[in-house]
Amino acid sequence: MALVEVKQITKKFGAYSAISNVSLTAQDGKFLILLGPSGCGKTTLLRMIAGLELPTYGDIVIGGKVATRLHPKDRNIAMVFQNYALYPHLTIYENVAFPLRVRGFSGDIDKKVKWATSLVGIEHLLERKPRQMSGGERQRTALARSLVRDPSVFLLDEPLSNLDAKLRHSAREELRQFQERIGVTSIYVTHDQVEAMGLGDRICVMQGGVVRQLGTPEEIYLNPADTFVASFIGSPPMNLISDEGRTIGFRPEMFLPESAFDPSEALYRTEFTVQRIEYLGGDRILYGMVGASLPSSKAIARLPATIGTLPEVGTTAKFAMRLSDIRYFDGEGKAVEQSRRHEARLVVNG
Amino acid sequence: MSTTELSLAGSQPGGLGRYNRQAADLHYVTSRVMVYLLAFTAVSVIGFPLFWMVICSFKTSTELYQFPPAFLPHDWTLTNYRDLFIQTNFPIYFVNSLVVAGGATLLSLVVGGLGAYSLSRFKFAGMRTVSMLTLLCYMLPEVLLVIPLYLFVVDLGMADTLISLIIANTAFTLPLTMWFMRSYFNAIPASLEESAMIDGCSRFQAMRKVTLPLALPGLVSVGVFSFNHAWNEFLFALVFTSSETKKVLSLGLATWIGQDNIYSWGMLLAGAVLVTIPVVLFYLLVQRRLVVGLSEGGVKGE
Ligand SMILES: Nc1ncnc2c1ncn2[C@@H]1O[C@H](COP(=O)(O)OP(=O)(O)O)[C@@H](O)[C@H]1O
Ligand SMILES: [Mg+2]
């Protein structure tokens, strides 16, 4: 177990900066998620922590030791690759035993392999070759191989992206329980915000090679640091409405018919013209236009099944949200402190 | 609706479905016949000369010149083989050929394999130029190279040595080895080696334990090619070597074919049989690896 610190890392491929001045810390024994759209540099950052790429500027510190120029084998990290990178010519047993054998492990290799494979539930498949395994089994093999030698840091690059949706869900649960049990510092890369919210102790939202926000899933969901995070997290994403050089944001699930609120609450009231309704399991997603006090613009509302009466398509209904659920962003898209003044002004307008 | 009834009619309830490969299936039978005819033609065209060579090497010299020729020898004899070893330098030629072909194969696998590996895995200045140049070298015919190479060989004091033949043969097969192995290495995902390095290997260990076993079928094919080429090579041998103790098989046997007469057909045929045997043995030895490697699709990462 170890603390991983990324200190002012920049990575350039030629003139192109894949990572620009990123600093972050993965806390000891915790699960850190690197979340961002495809191409934002998550894999590159992970590969630098693993020692597969040399950062152009900055340092990687693992367990208090500067590891920037250390060979991957000397970092005591384990990594699960996106394609699992199982050795096709070796059996599952030999795949899992591989890290022990090359490190000249002196103890009982057989016992270790049995332990690691039974931990992920593939102990009955040891004689198979990787190509005779399903996607889920390969993923477990990769996990078993990476934890067989008690690494101090665990790196995972989109390990669930090759699984089908149902398996992905159960694998996510298992992975989380598993990490809690072995309590090893883990850095997990994903572009799937649902996965990130479900797994992480902390999430680092990245975009274009920079860190946009670092925080718990709750913080990131409730108080996005900028409009990018606001629109990347949540499904559907936060409604963002530009108004006089600033942006107002509110979550679709907080934007409900006025009748759903207690009249004594501090509400911001507006009108919502419904254009389309989508049925999504229990919830209904309403697409339409807000108007009245706000500049007329597109918005989405997500109504839980508990709200019985839906406005009809084409009609304009009275909608509202709690003042405390409204977020404000400045002209550059950065979040600004919620101030009483703004709220007051909105209330007067409303 | 009618088709389902039709197909169900032939099957017993609860049993297997309709058998789809009935002998009465005319299409099936004709296609089988065609396949066997084709295979028979191919085998006889390729196989008969080989068969005839083997058969004739066991005939006495009178029987060899007999007309019309008998299909099978009347008296099987090993005289041709015995004479080959007693009267000629065949054993020396044979060992020389093994040394040259084995040496050239080993050298071209090591140099070509390592070169191909670095071309495939690392980026360096002039990489494109290097790989294009190697391909260009392969385009040059042997006849064009042999005289300049001979001058070098003489200058280096390597005239009439087996080493010179090993080097020349390697030089000739190296470009192909490099190009073939480079595409082979390219098909092996780099993430396998990276994973091995994280698992605790040095770069070299990762290559030896992961990439090399996966590249084995490729190395085998290239090895067979190099061996075959060096084994059959004639021009370099003719120009570079002259003394009797340095002759390889291709050169040695050719000198038996005189201007207007053949020294002994029987011995020549026996020699030809023995020349063929190592090549066939080599093929048999590696053939399983070759087939297994190709069908396993071992290079696929997933
Ligand atoms: N070896 C490389 N050479 C050049 N550009 C690269 C290399 N690796 C990654 N990149 C670029 O860096 C950016 C970030 O890549 P990556 O870290 O793989 O993104 P992610 O994993 O977030 O999808 C991409 O635009 C990619 O094209
Ligand atoms: Mg990636």
JSON list of C-alpha atoms and ligand atoms in Angstrom, two decimals, chain A residues 13 16 18 37-44 53, ligand 1:
[
{"chain": "A", "resi": 13, "resn": "PHE", "atom": "CA", "xyz": [4.01, 13.84, -27.90]},
{"chain": "A", "resi": 16, "resn": "TYR", "atom": "CA", "xyz": [1.05, 18.01, -28.75]},
{"chain": "A", "resi": 18, "resn": "ALA", "atom": "CA", "xyz": [-1.48, 15.04, -23.96]},
{"chain": "A", "resi": 37, "resn": "PRO", "atom": "CA", "xyz": [-14.00, 11.63, -22.37]},
{"chain": "A", "resi": 38, "resn": "SER", "atom": "CA", "xyz": [-12.00, 9.53, -24.78]},
{"chain": "A", "resi": 39, "resn": "GLY", "atom": "CA", "xyz": [-8.66, 11.09, -25.71]},
{"chain": "A", "resi": 40, "resn": "CYS", "atom": "CA", "xyz": [-8.35, 13.31, -22.65]},
{"chain": "A", "resi": 41, "resn": "GLY", "atom": "CA", "xyz": [-5.11, 11.69, -21.54]},
{"chain": "A", "resi": 42, "resn": "LYS", "atom": "CA", "xyz": [-6.26, 9.21, -18.87]},
{"chain": "A", "resi": 43, "resn": "THR", "atom": "CA", "xyz": [-4.34, 6.27, -20.28]},
{"chain": "A", "resi": 44, "resn": "THR", "atom": "CA", "xyz": [-1.26, 8.43, -20.80]},
{"chain": "A", "resi": 53, "resn": "GLU", "atom": "CA", "xyz": [6.03, 6.50, -20.46]},
{"chain": "C", "resi": 1, "resn": "LIG", "atom": "N1", "xyz": [2.39, 7.40, -28.20]},
{"chain": "C", "resi": 1, "resn": "LIG", "atom": "C1", "xyz": [1.65, 8.47, -28.56]},
{"chain": "C", "resi": 1, "resn": "LIG", "atom": "N2", "xyz": [2.09, 9.28, -29.54]},
{"chain": "C", "resi": 1, "resn": "LIG", "atom": "C2", "xyz": [1.37, 10.37, -29.91]},
{"chain": "C", "resi": 1, "resn": "LIG", "atom": "N3", "xyz": [0.20, 10.73, -29.37]},
{"chain": "C", "resi": 1, "resn": "LIG", "atom": "C3", "xyz": [-0.30, 9.96, -28.39]},
{"chain": "C", "resi": 1, "resn": "LIG", "atom": "C4", "xyz": [0.40, 8.79, -27.92]},
{"chain": "C", "resi": 1, "resn": "LIG", "atom": "N4", "xyz": [-0.33, 8.23, -26.95]},
{"chain": "C", "resi": 1, "resn": "LIG", "atom": "C5", "xyz": [-1.42, 9.00, -26.80]},
{"chain": "C", "resi": 1, "resn": "LIG", "atom": "N5", "xyz": [-1.41, 10.04, -27.65]},
{"chain": "C", "resi": 1, "resn": "LIG", "atom": "C6", "xyz": [-2.42, 11.10, -27.75]},
{"chain": "C", "resi": 1, "resn": "LIG", "atom": "O1", "xyz": [-2.64, 11.62, -26.46]},
{"chain": "C", "resi": 1, "resn": "LIG", "atom": "C7", "xyz": [-4.01, 11.86, -26.26]},
{"chain": "C", "resi": 1, "resn": "LIG", "atom": "C8", "xyz": [-4.49, 11.18, -25.00]},
{"chain": "C", "resi": 1, "resn": "LIG", "atom": "O2", "xyz": [-4.47, 9.79, -25.22]},
{"chain": "C", "resi": 1, "resn": "LIG", "atom": "P1", "xyz": [-4.95, 8.75, -24.13]},
{"chain": "C", "resi": 1, "resn": "LIG", "atom": "O3", "xyz": [-4.20, 8.97, -22.89]},
{"chain": "C", "resi": 1, "resn": "LIG", "atom": "O4", "xyz": [-4.85, 7.38, -24.74]},
{"chain": "C", "resi": 1, "resn": "LIG", "atom": "O5", "xyz": [-6.48, 9.14, -23.94]},
{"chain": "C", "resi": 1, "resn": "LIG", "atom": "P2", "xyz": [-7.62, 8.39, -23.12]},
{"chain": "C", "resi": 1, "resn": "LIG", "atom": "O6", "xyz": [-7.05, 7.19, -22.49]},
{"chain": "C", "resi": 1, "resn": "LIG", "atom": "O7", "xyz": [-8.10, 9.41, -22.14]},
{"chain": "C", "resi": 1, "resn": "LIG", "atom": "O8", "xyz": [-8.69, 8.06, -24.10]},
{"chain": "C", "resi": 1, "resn": "LIG", "atom": "C9", "xyz": [-4.73, 11.41, -27.49]},
{"chain": "C", "resi": 1, "resn": "LIG", "atom": "O9", "xyz": [-5.06, 12.54, -28.25]},
{"chain": "C", "resi": 1, "resn": "LIG", "atom": "C10", "xyz": [-3.74, 10.54, -28.20]},
{"chain": "C", "resi": 1, "resn": "LIG", "atom": "O10", "xyz": [-3.89, 10.67, -29.58]}
]
